[in-house]
mmCIF file of C-alpha atoms in Angstrom:
data_model
loop_
_atom_site.group_PDB
_atom_site.id
_atom_site.type_symbol
_atom_site.label_atom_id
_atom_site.label_comp_id
_atom_site.label_asym_id
_atom_site.label_seq_id
_atom_site.Cartn_x
_atom_site.Cartn_y
_atom_site.Cartn_z
ATOM 1 C CA MET A 199 104.218 63.649 43.166
ATOM 2 C CA SER A 200 101.887 62.786 46.005
ATOM 3 C CA ARG A 201 104.338 63.781 48.715
ATOM 4 C CA LYS A 202 105.221 67.000 46.957
ATOM 5 C CA SER A 203 101.573 67.983 46.614
ATOM 6 C CA SER A 204 100.848 67.289 50.217
ATOM 7 C CA PHE A 205 103.230 69.795 51.527
ATOM 8 C CA PRO A 206 101.010 72.867 51.069
ATOM 9 C CA GLY A 207 98.228 71.000 52.995
ATOM 10 C CA ILE A 208 100.529 70.768 55.963
ATOM 11 C CA ALA A 209 102.297 73.993 55.711
ATOM 12 C CA ILE A 210 99.124 76.264 55.597
ATOM 13 C CA PRO A 211 97.620 75.254 58.887
ATOM 14 C CA PHE A 212 101.110 75.641 60.530
ATOM 15 C CA LEU A 213 101.552 78.985 58.990
ATOM 16 C CA LEU A 214 98.105 80.079 60.210
ATOM 17 C CA LEU A 215 98.963 78.970 63.724
ATOM 18 C CA VAL A 216 102.168 81.019 63.683
ATOM 19 C CA VAL A 217 100.190 84.045 62.572
ATOM 20 C CA VAL A 218 97.665 83.526 65.250
ATOM 21 C CA VAL A 219 100.180 83.020 68.069
ATOM 22 C CA ALA A 220 102.184 86.012 66.892
ATOM 23 C CA GLY A 221 99.062 88.147 66.620
ATOM 24 C CA TRP A 222 98.015 87.137 70.073
ATOM 25 C CA SER A 223 101.483 87.815 71.533
ATOM 26 C CA VAL A 224 101.373 91.265 70.063
ATOM 27 C CA TRP A 225 97.888 91.929 71.557
ATOM 28 C CA TRP A 226 99.143 90.669 74.926
ATOM 29 C CA TRP A 227 102.235 92.698 74.874
ATOM 30 C CA HIS A 228 100.118 95.807 73.905
ATOM 31 C CA LEU A 229 97.692 95.011 76.818
ATOM 32 C CA SER A 230 100.514 94.513 79.273
ATOM 33 C CA ARG A 231 101.872 97.928 78.362
ATOM 34 C CA GLU A 232 98.293 99.462 78.694
ATOM 35 C CA VAL A 233 97.983 98.013 82.136
ATOM 36 C CA ARG A 234 101.289 99.244 83.337
ATOM 37 C CA SER A 235 100.361 102.711 81.963
ATOM 38 C CA GLU A 236 96.886 102.817 83.747
ATOM 39 C CA ILE A 237 98.537 101.695 86.983
ATOM 40 C CA SER A 238 101.061 104.608 86.634
ATOM 41 C CA ALA A 239 98.254 107.096 85.698
ATOM 42 C CA ALA A 240 96.003 106.019 88.577
ATOM 43 C CA VAL A 241 98.678 106.282 91.091
ATOM 44 C CA ALA A 242 99.556 109.792 89.784
ATOM 45 C CA ALA A 243 95.928 110.870 89.851
ATOM 46 C CA SER A 244 95.155 109.425 93.288
ATOM 47 C CA GLY A 245 96.365 112.489 95.113
ATOM 48 C CA GLU A 246 93.775 114.659 93.501
ATOM 49 C CA SER A 247 91.002 112.446 94.988
ATOM 50 C CA GLY A 248 92.610 113.004 98.598
ATOM 51 C CA ILE A 249 94.009 109.410 98.481
ATOM 52 C CA GLY A 250 97.650 108.518 98.406
ATOM 53 C CA VAL A 251 98.724 105.349 96.813
ATOM 54 C CA SER A 252 102.386 103.911 96.698
ATOM 55 C CA HIS A 253 103.735 100.495 95.803
ATOM 56 C CA GLY A 254 106.932 98.525 95.032
ATOM 57 C CA ALA A 255 108.250 97.222 91.704
ATOM 58 C CA VAL A 256 105.399 96.132 89.425
ATOM 59 C CA SER A 257 105.895 92.792 87.579
ATOM 60 C CA ILE A 258 103.495 91.654 84.820
ATOM 61 C CA SER A 259 103.329 87.999 83.556
ATOM 62 C CA GLY A 260 100.698 85.366 82.565
ATOM 63 C CA TRP A 261 101.187 85.124 78.780
ATOM 64 C CA PRO A 262 99.465 83.920 76.882
ATOM 65 C CA PHE A 263 95.925 83.840 78.369
ATOM 66 C CA ARG A 264 96.196 85.871 81.641
ATOM 67 C CA VAL A 265 97.564 89.149 82.628
ATOM 68 C CA ARG A 266 98.976 88.910 86.184
ATOM 69 C CA VAL A 267 100.124 92.033 87.998
ATOM 70 C CA GLU A 268 102.071 91.674 91.152
ATOM 71 C CA SER A 269 103.430 94.283 93.389
ATOM 72 C CA PRO A 270 104.842 94.263 97.087
ATOM 73 C CA GLU A 271 104.281 96.909 99.605
ATOM 74 C CA VAL A 272 101.076 98.402 98.391
ATOM 75 C CA ARG A 273 99.612 101.204 100.381
ATOM 76 C CA VAL A 274 96.510 103.331 100.150
ATOM 77 C CA ARG A 275 96.360 106.154 102.494
ATOM 78 C CA ALA A 276 93.553 108.868 103.250
ATOM 79 C CA ALA A 277 94.250 112.413 104.313
ATOM 80 C CA SER A 278 92.790 111.476 107.721
ATOM 81 C CA GLY A 279 95.511 108.899 108.322
ATOM 82 C CA HIS A 280 93.370 105.860 107.758
ATOM 83 C CA ALA A 281 95.232 103.516 105.604
ATOM 84 C CA LEU A 282 95.447 99.983 104.167
ATOM 85 C CA HIS A 283 98.663 98.122 103.553
ATOM 86 C CA ALA A 284 99.190 94.776 101.583
ATOM 87 C CA PRO A 285 102.675 93.134 101.945
ATOM 88 C CA ARG A 286 101.884 91.569 98.512
ATOM 89 C CA LEU A 287 99.049 92.254 96.191
ATOM 90 C CA ILE A 288 98.143 90.327 92.998
ATOM 91 C CA ALA A 289 95.719 91.206 90.230
ATOM 92 C CA GLU A 290 94.711 88.994 87.495
ATOM 93 C CA ALA A 291 92.495 89.317 84.331
ATOM 94 C CA MET A 292 91.989 87.086 81.374
ATOM 95 C CA ALA A 293 93.753 88.677 78.380
ATOM 96 C CA TYR A 294 90.603 88.254 76.303
ATOM 97 C CA ASN A 295 88.455 90.072 79.030
ATOM 98 C CA PRO A 296 90.403 92.959 80.564
ATOM 99 C CA ALA A 297 87.301 94.555 82.071
ATOM 100 C CA HIS A 298 87.220 91.862 84.696
ATOM 101 C CA TRP A 299 89.948 91.796 87.372
ATOM 102 C CA VAL A 300 90.468 89.678 90.448
ATOM 103 C CA LEU A 301 92.635 90.843 93.343
ATOM 104 C CA LEU A 302 94.238 88.765 95.978
ATOM 105 C CA ALA A 303 96.268 89.713 99.148
ATOM 106 C CA PRO A 304 97.818 86.373 100.065
ATOM 107 C CA GLU A 305 99.908 87.763 103.037
ATOM 108 C CA GLY A 306 96.921 89.584 104.569
ATOM 109 C CA LEU A 307 96.320 93.160 105.241
ATOM 110 C CA THR A 308 97.065 95.851 107.656
ATOM 111 C CA LEU A 309 94.285 98.458 108.531
ATOM 112 C CA THR A 310 95.431 101.674 110.041
ATOM 113 C CA ARG A 311 92.751 103.632 111.990
ATOM 114 C CA ALA A 312 94.299 106.861 112.299
ATOM 115 C CA ASP A 313 94.869 107.736 116.147
ATOM 116 C CA LYS A 314 93.545 104.169 117.159
ATOM 117 C CA GLY A 315 96.382 102.154 115.670
ATOM 118 C CA ASP A 316 96.867 99.305 113.354
ATOM 119 C CA VAL A 317 94.894 95.934 112.862
ATOM 120 C CA THR A 318 96.321 93.054 111.099
ATOM 121 C CA ILE A 319 93.708 91.158 108.967
ATOM 122 C CA SER A 320 94.582 87.550 108.279
ATOM 123 C CA ALA A 321 92.248 85.209 106.451
ATOM 124 C CA ARG A 322 91.982 81.914 104.610
ATOM 125 C CA ARG A 323 91.164 84.216 101.578
ATOM 126 C CA ILE A 324 91.196 87.873 100.866
ATOM 127 C CA ARG A 325 89.763 88.292 97.550
ATOM 128 C CA ALA A 326 88.440 91.345 95.686
ATOM 129 C CA SER A 327 87.045 91.706 92.171
ATOM 130 C CA ALA A 328 86.133 94.422 89.705
ATOM 131 C CA THR A 329 83.986 93.543 86.691
ATOM 132 C CA HIS A 330 82.350 95.668 84.003
ATOM 133 C CA LEU A 331 84.985 98.301 84.259
ATOM 134 C CA ASP A 332 83.993 99.511 80.911
ATOM 135 C CA ARG A 333 80.584 100.666 82.246
ATOM 136 C CA PRO A 334 79.899 103.917 83.900
ATOM 137 C CA ILE A 335 79.468 102.196 87.272
ATOM 138 C CA PRO A 336 81.345 98.817 87.643
ATOM 139 C CA ASN A 337 80.542 95.974 90.161
ATOM 140 C CA LEU A 338 83.077 95.892 92.949
ATOM 141 C CA ALA A 339 83.234 93.141 95.613
ATOM 142 C CA LEU A 340 85.377 92.389 98.575
ATOM 143 C CA GLU A 341 85.423 88.757 100.281
ATOM 144 C CA LEU A 342 87.162 87.955 103.516
ATOM 145 C CA VAL A 343 86.914 84.100 104.239
ATOM 146 C CA GLU A 344 87.478 83.392 108.012
ATOM 147 C CA PRO A 345 89.180 86.515 108.831
ATOM 148 C CA VAL A 346 91.088 87.172 112.127
ATOM 149 C CA PHE A 347 91.479 90.732 113.363
ATOM 150 C CA THR A 348 94.464 91.343 115.531
ATOM 151 C CA PRO A 349 95.312 94.796 116.978
ATOM 152 C CA ALA A 350 98.953 95.844 117.109
ATOM 153 C CA GLN A 351 100.502 96.271 120.540
ATOM 154 C CA GLY A 352 99.471 99.385 121.955
ATOM 155 C CA ALA A 353 96.577 99.840 119.551
ATOM 156 C CA GLU A 354 93.021 100.493 120.598
ATOM 157 C CA VAL A 355 91.117 97.255 120.523
ATOM 158 C CA PHE A 356 88.943 96.219 117.553
ATOM 159 C CA PRO A 357 85.298 95.176 118.162
ATOM 160 C CA LEU A 358 85.575 91.868 116.134
ATOM 161 C CA ALA A 359 87.936 89.133 116.902
ATOM 162 C CA ARG A 360 86.985 86.850 113.929
ATOM 163 C CA ALA A 361 84.263 85.973 111.641
ATOM 164 C CA ALA A 362 83.335 83.142 109.195
ATOM 165 C CA ARG A 363 82.935 85.599 106.360
ATOM 166 C CA VAL A 364 82.860 89.383 105.471
ATOM 167 C CA GLU A 365 81.512 90.575 102.168
ATOM 168 C CA ILE A 366 81.134 94.053 100.885
ATOM 169 C CA GLU A 367 79.518 94.445 97.195
ATOM 170 C CA THR A 368 78.573 97.554 95.228
ATOM 171 C CA ARG A 369 76.699 97.374 92.061
ATOM 172 C CA PRO A 370 74.810 99.657 89.556
ATOM 173 C CA VAL A 371 71.351 100.760 90.339
ATOM 174 C CA ARG A 372 68.799 100.388 87.526
ATOM 175 C CA SER A 373 65.635 102.250 86.734
ATOM 176 C CA ALA A 374 62.432 100.661 85.979
ATOM 177 C CA ASP A 375 63.339 100.522 82.404
ATOM 178 C CA ALA A 376 66.548 98.839 83.146
ATOM 179 C CA ARG A 377 68.809 101.893 82.533
ATOM 180 C CA ILE A 378 71.734 102.438 84.875
ATOM 181 C CA LEU A 379 71.140 105.331 87.209
ATOM 182 C CA LEU A 380 74.255 107.509 87.174
ATOM 183 C CA GLY A 381 75.489 108.973 90.498
ATOM 184 C CA GLU A 382 73.940 105.912 92.639
ATOM 185 C CA ALA A 383 75.309 102.477 93.426
ATOM 186 C CA GLY A 384 73.806 99.556 95.463
ATOM 187 C CA LEU A 385 75.807 98.675 98.533
ATOM 188 C CA ARG A 386 75.676 95.414 100.358
ATOM 189 C CA LEU A 387 77.420 94.387 103.495
ATOM 190 C CA ARG A 388 77.142 90.873 105.032
ATOM 191 C CA LEU A 389 78.945 89.638 108.256
ATOM 192 C CA LEU A 390 78.444 86.039 109.144
ATOM 193 C CA ASP A 391 79.154 84.394 112.388
ATOM 194 C CA GLY A 392 81.193 87.335 113.942
ATOM 195 C CA GLU A 393 82.869 86.785 117.273
ATOM 196 C CA GLY A 394 83.626 89.945 119.442
ATOM 197 C CA ARG A 395 86.665 90.523 121.498
ATOM 198 C CA PRO A 396 86.340 89.317 125.225
ATOM 199 C CA GLY A 397 84.317 91.637 127.200
ATOM 200 C CA GLY A 398 83.627 93.805 124.294
ATOM 201 C CA PRO A 399 80.472 95.215 122.919
ATOM 202 C CA VAL A 400 79.928 92.655 120.146
ATOM 203 C CA GLU A 401 80.560 89.669 122.381
ATOM 204 C CA SER A 402 78.367 91.135 125.166
ATOM 205 C CA PHE A 403 75.418 92.065 122.643
ATOM 206 C CA ALA A 404 75.855 88.388 121.098
ATOM 207 C CA GLN A 405 75.722 86.908 124.569
ATOM 208 C CA ASN A 406 78.831 84.782 123.685
ATOM 209 C CA ASP A 407 77.099 83.578 120.603
ATOM 210 C CA ARG A 408 77.837 84.603 116.986
ATOM 211 C CA LEU A 409 76.620 87.913 115.465
ATOM 212 C CA SER A 410 75.354 87.959 111.817
ATOM 213 C CA VAL A 411 74.442 91.262 110.055
ATOM 214 C CA VAL A 412 73.094 91.846 106.474
ATOM 215 C CA ILE A 413 72.604 95.420 105.306
ATOM 216 C CA GLU A 414 71.626 96.740 101.974
ATOM 217 C CA THR A 415 71.341 100.352 100.825
ATOM 218 C CA ARG A 416 71.631 102.702 97.934
ATOM 219 C CA VAL A 417 74.293 105.228 97.966
ATOM 220 C CA SER A 418 73.568 108.514 96.227
ATOM 221 C CA GLY A 419 76.208 110.997 95.026
ATOM 222 C CA ILE A 420 78.982 108.379 94.358
ATOM 223 C CA ASP A 421 80.429 110.594 91.565
ATOM 224 C CA HIS A 422 81.597 112.920 94.306
ATOM 225 C CA LEU A 423 83.763 110.224 95.999
ATOM 226 C CA SER A 424 86.777 112.283 95.074
ATOM 227 C CA GLY A 425 88.452 115.703 95.358
ATOM 228 C CA PRO A 426 90.865 117.495 97.469
ATOM 229 C CA LEU A 427 88.572 117.217 100.553
ATOM 230 C CA GLY A 428 88.848 113.518 100.590
ATOM 231 C CA PRO A 429 86.422 110.882 99.259
ATOM 232 C CA LEU A 430 83.974 110.990 102.192
ATOM 233 C CA ARG A 431 84.123 114.781 102.799
ATOM 234 C CA GLY A 432 83.492 115.408 98.934
ATOM 235 C CA TRP A 433 80.673 113.017 99.064
ATOM 236 C CA ALA A 434 78.904 114.385 102.129
ATOM 237 C CA ALA A 435 79.602 118.034 100.873
ATOM 238 C CA ALA A 436 77.654 117.091 97.716
ATOM 239 C CA GLU A 437 74.713 115.763 99.827
ATOM 240 C CA GLY A 438 75.434 112.152 99.241
ATOM 241 C CA ALA A 439 73.306 109.842 101.386
ATOM 242 C CA LEU A 440 72.389 106.207 102.204
ATOM 243 C CA LEU A 441 68.895 105.680 100.829
ATOM 244 C CA ASP A 442 66.418 103.044 101.598
ATOM 245 C CA LEU A 443 68.509 101.154 103.939
ATOM 246 C CA ALA A 444 67.340 97.794 105.155
ATOM 247 C CA GLY A 445 69.012 95.142 107.156
ATOM 248 C CA GLU A 446 68.875 92.213 109.692
ATOM 249 C CA MET A 447 70.885 91.433 112.673
ATOM 250 C CA ARG A 448 71.004 88.050 114.561
ATOM 251 C CA ALA A 449 72.819 87.278 117.845
ATOM 252 C CA GLY A 450 71.867 84.141 119.632
ATOM 253 C CA GLU A 451 68.045 84.210 120.116
ATOM 254 C CA ALA A 452 67.781 87.979 119.469
ATOM 255 C CA ARG A 453 66.737 89.304 116.120
ATOM 256 C CA ALA A 454 66.333 92.801 114.795
ATOM 257 C CA GLU A 455 65.170 94.201 111.519
ATOM 258 C CA LEU A 456 66.533 97.832 110.764
ATOM 259 C CA SER A 457 65.429 100.315 108.204
ATOM 260 C CA SER A 458 65.956 104.023 107.387
ATOM 261 C CA GLU A 459 64.683 106.137 104.452
ATOM 262 C CA ARG A 460 67.774 108.386 104.445
ATOM 263 C CA LEU A 461 70.979 108.595 106.426
ATOM 264 C CA SER A 462 73.346 111.551 105.538
ATOM 265 C CA VAL A 463 76.647 113.074 107.089
ATOM 266 C CA ARG A 464 76.997 116.524 108.782
ATOM 267 C CA ASP A 465 79.944 118.679 108.266
ATOM 268 C CA ASP A 466 81.640 117.340 111.407
ATOM 269 C CA GLY A 467 81.420 113.777 110.021
ATOM 270 C CA ARG A 468 78.485 112.689 112.262
ATOM 271 C CA LEU A 469 75.515 110.733 111.006
ATOM 272 C CA GLU A 470 72.135 112.419 110.567
ATOM 273 C CA GLY A 471 68.894 110.641 110.181
ATOM 274 C CA ARG A 472 66.618 107.963 111.745
ATOM 275 C CA VAL A 473 66.934 104.312 111.946
ATOM 276 C CA ARG A 474 63.912 102.026 112.917
ATOM 277 C CA PHE A 475 64.687 98.707 114.762
ATOM 278 C CA GLN A 476 62.074 96.074 115.106
ATOM 279 C CA ALA A 477 63.532 93.611 117.712
ATOM 280 C CA SER A 478 62.583 90.489 119.143
ATOM 281 C CA ASN A 479 64.063 88.504 122.230
ATOM 282 C CA ALA A 480 66.401 91.432 122.637
ATOM 283 C CA SER A 481 66.471 91.961 126.276
ATOM 284 C CA PRO A 482 69.515 89.697 127.043
ATOM 285 C CA ALA A 483 71.553 91.120 124.130
ATOM 286 C CA LEU A 484 70.571 94.752 125.242
ATOM 287 C CA ASN A 485 71.391 94.073 128.907
ATOM 288 C CA GLY A 486 74.897 92.445 127.776
ATOM 289 C CA LEU A 487 75.595 95.574 125.668
ATOM 290 C CA ALA A 488 74.871 97.837 128.525
ATOM 291 C CA ARG A 489 77.512 96.099 130.706
ATOM 292 C CA ALA A 490 80.221 95.658 128.041
ATOM 293 C CA GLU A 491 83.606 97.119 128.526
ATOM 294 C CA GLY A 492 84.514 100.419 127.027
ATOM 295 C CA ILE A 493 81.021 101.197 125.795
ATOM 296 C CA ASP A 494 79.962 104.946 125.936
ATOM 297 C CA GLY A 495 77.984 105.779 129.237
ATOM 298 C CA GLY A 496 75.106 107.264 127.295
ATOM 299 C CA ALA A 497 74.873 104.357 125.031
ATOM 300 C CA ALA A 498 74.820 101.983 127.990
ATOM 301 C CA THR A 499 72.028 103.801 129.548
ATOM 302 C CA GLY A 500 70.124 103.697 126.169
ATOM 303 C CA ALA A 501 70.914 99.900 125.951
ATOM 304 C CA ALA A 502 69.437 99.371 129.389
ATOM 305 C CA ALA A 503 66.515 101.373 128.905
ATOM 306 C CA ALA A 504 65.666 99.598 125.660
ATOM 307 C CA ALA A 505 66.083 96.299 127.397
ATOM 308 C CA ARG A 506 63.673 97.207 130.203
ATOM 309 C CA LEU A 507 61.195 98.206 127.562
ATOM 310 C CA ASN A 508 61.501 95.044 125.758
ATOM 311 C CA GLU A 509 61.010 93.149 128.987
ATOM 312 C CA ALA A 510 57.911 95.142 129.952
ATOM 313 C CA ILE A 511 56.295 94.858 126.620
ATOM 314 C CA GLY A 512 57.400 91.300 125.870
ATOM 315 C CA GLY A 513 57.733 89.922 122.313
ATOM 316 C CA ASP A 514 58.594 92.397 119.670
ATOM 317 C CA VAL A 515 59.445 95.998 120.260
ATOM 318 C CA THR A 516 59.934 98.912 117.957
ATOM 319 C CA LEU A 517 62.753 101.353 118.571
ATOM 320 C CA ILE A 518 63.578 104.592 116.879
ATOM 321 C CA VAL A 519 67.146 105.722 117.011
ATOM 322 C CA ASP A 520 67.461 109.343 116.005
ATOM 323 C CA PHE A 521 70.785 110.771 114.830
ATOM 324 C CA THR A 522 70.235 114.605 115.240
ATOM 325 C CA GLY A 523 72.497 117.579 116.008
ATOM 326 C CA GLY A 524 75.495 115.346 116.364
ATOM 327 C CA ARG A 525 73.752 113.209 119.206
ATOM 328 C CA THR A 526 72.150 109.778 119.224
ATOM 329 C CA ARG A 527 68.679 109.621 120.814
ATOM 330 C CA LEU A 528 66.551 106.806 121.814
ATOM 331 C CA GLY A 529 63.075 108.204 122.313
ATOM 332 C CA PRO A 530 63.555 111.063 124.925
ATOM 333 C CA LEU A 531 66.869 109.731 125.998
ATOM 334 C CA ASN A 532 69.994 111.633 124.649
ATOM 335 C CA ILE A 533 72.348 108.633 124.989
ATOM 336 C CA ALA A 534 75.623 109.374 123.099
ATOM 337 C CA PRO A 535 77.424 111.274 120.304
ATOM 338 C CA ALA A 536 76.114 110.238 116.822
ATOM 339 C CA PRO A 537 78.575 107.827 115.072
ATOM 340 C CA ALA A 538 81.146 109.683 113.107
ATOM 341 C CA LEU A 539 82.580 108.830 109.618
ATOM 342 C CA TRP A 540 85.467 111.155 110.426
ATOM 343 C CA ARG A 541 86.431 113.501 113.224
ATOM 344 C CA SER A 542 86.132 117.163 112.743
ATOM 345 C CA ALA A 543 89.093 119.347 112.415
ATOM 346 C CA ALA A 544 88.379 120.802 115.742
ATOM 347 C CA GLU A 545 88.925 117.233 117.105
ATOM 348 C CA GLY A 546 92.372 117.100 115.344
ATOM 349 C CA ASP A 547 91.460 115.127 112.357
ATOM 350 C CA PRO A 548 91.276 116.607 108.728
ATOM 351 C CA GLY A 549 88.873 113.863 107.611
ATOM 352 C CA PRO A 550 89.230 110.957 105.060
#
């Protein structure tokens, strides 16, 4: 009798376990189908935002606790011809938290710079993450650990040769009462121990030392980063801007703090606004920049003038760089075209 009566006590936990496993398996199967459907919908809709996305066969695995999506030959291409290619891309999320994804590119990336050619990016780790996807503005991050930048044969040189780390992060902006501000995102860029190509502007500015840069800003108008004009053109047309920019640059003994209240983009893709540099011990770096190979003649003149000013004053010096009317001005010097986020149609580029 004792053996017969103990059977229900053993069977009930076992049956409960079977029910839980079966229920979880149904949930995982449903989630994997939703993920596959979301990928197809996102790829189909990408053309409407001015970006083309293509990929190879998608495989989904990871039962029971993970959802692991893997695809070869993933390509993202803007209308301008700028593109990013991953020979193999892996995305993973915990099945119980599908609003947090991690992406890995274990075989590196290839960056296409329109008419400038390809750059291969290899690194000890290339990792991106997307969290809080259920919120109006998610957190996005990209991390390159010990990246090496190698231009393809015949491509235009790339300013950086390698770095210890490159990080780009976006996050929501909150008001004083902790509410998320729609249409704005915080942007943070960090480059640590960057090494320039031999003879190039980064190496010359850093005086054969390492360059580190940290920049933080608020991006307004992020809800306009889409549309047939392309993400950047649509953003600029909606008067998107970089607000309250602040940063720091270090290269050897040289150090500079930079700030700007607002930077916007003209119809031709060139920056508009003012940037304030508070520099110290900058003369050697500026003189090196003026002698760098391939630098614009006007920019070289401006760098040399700034170096002479720094030497004359000694110690710290404040420089105002003004991007106005498509040009870059340093005080009274009209030194070069303003930096361009894209080339105008007149220059043969429809823009990203």
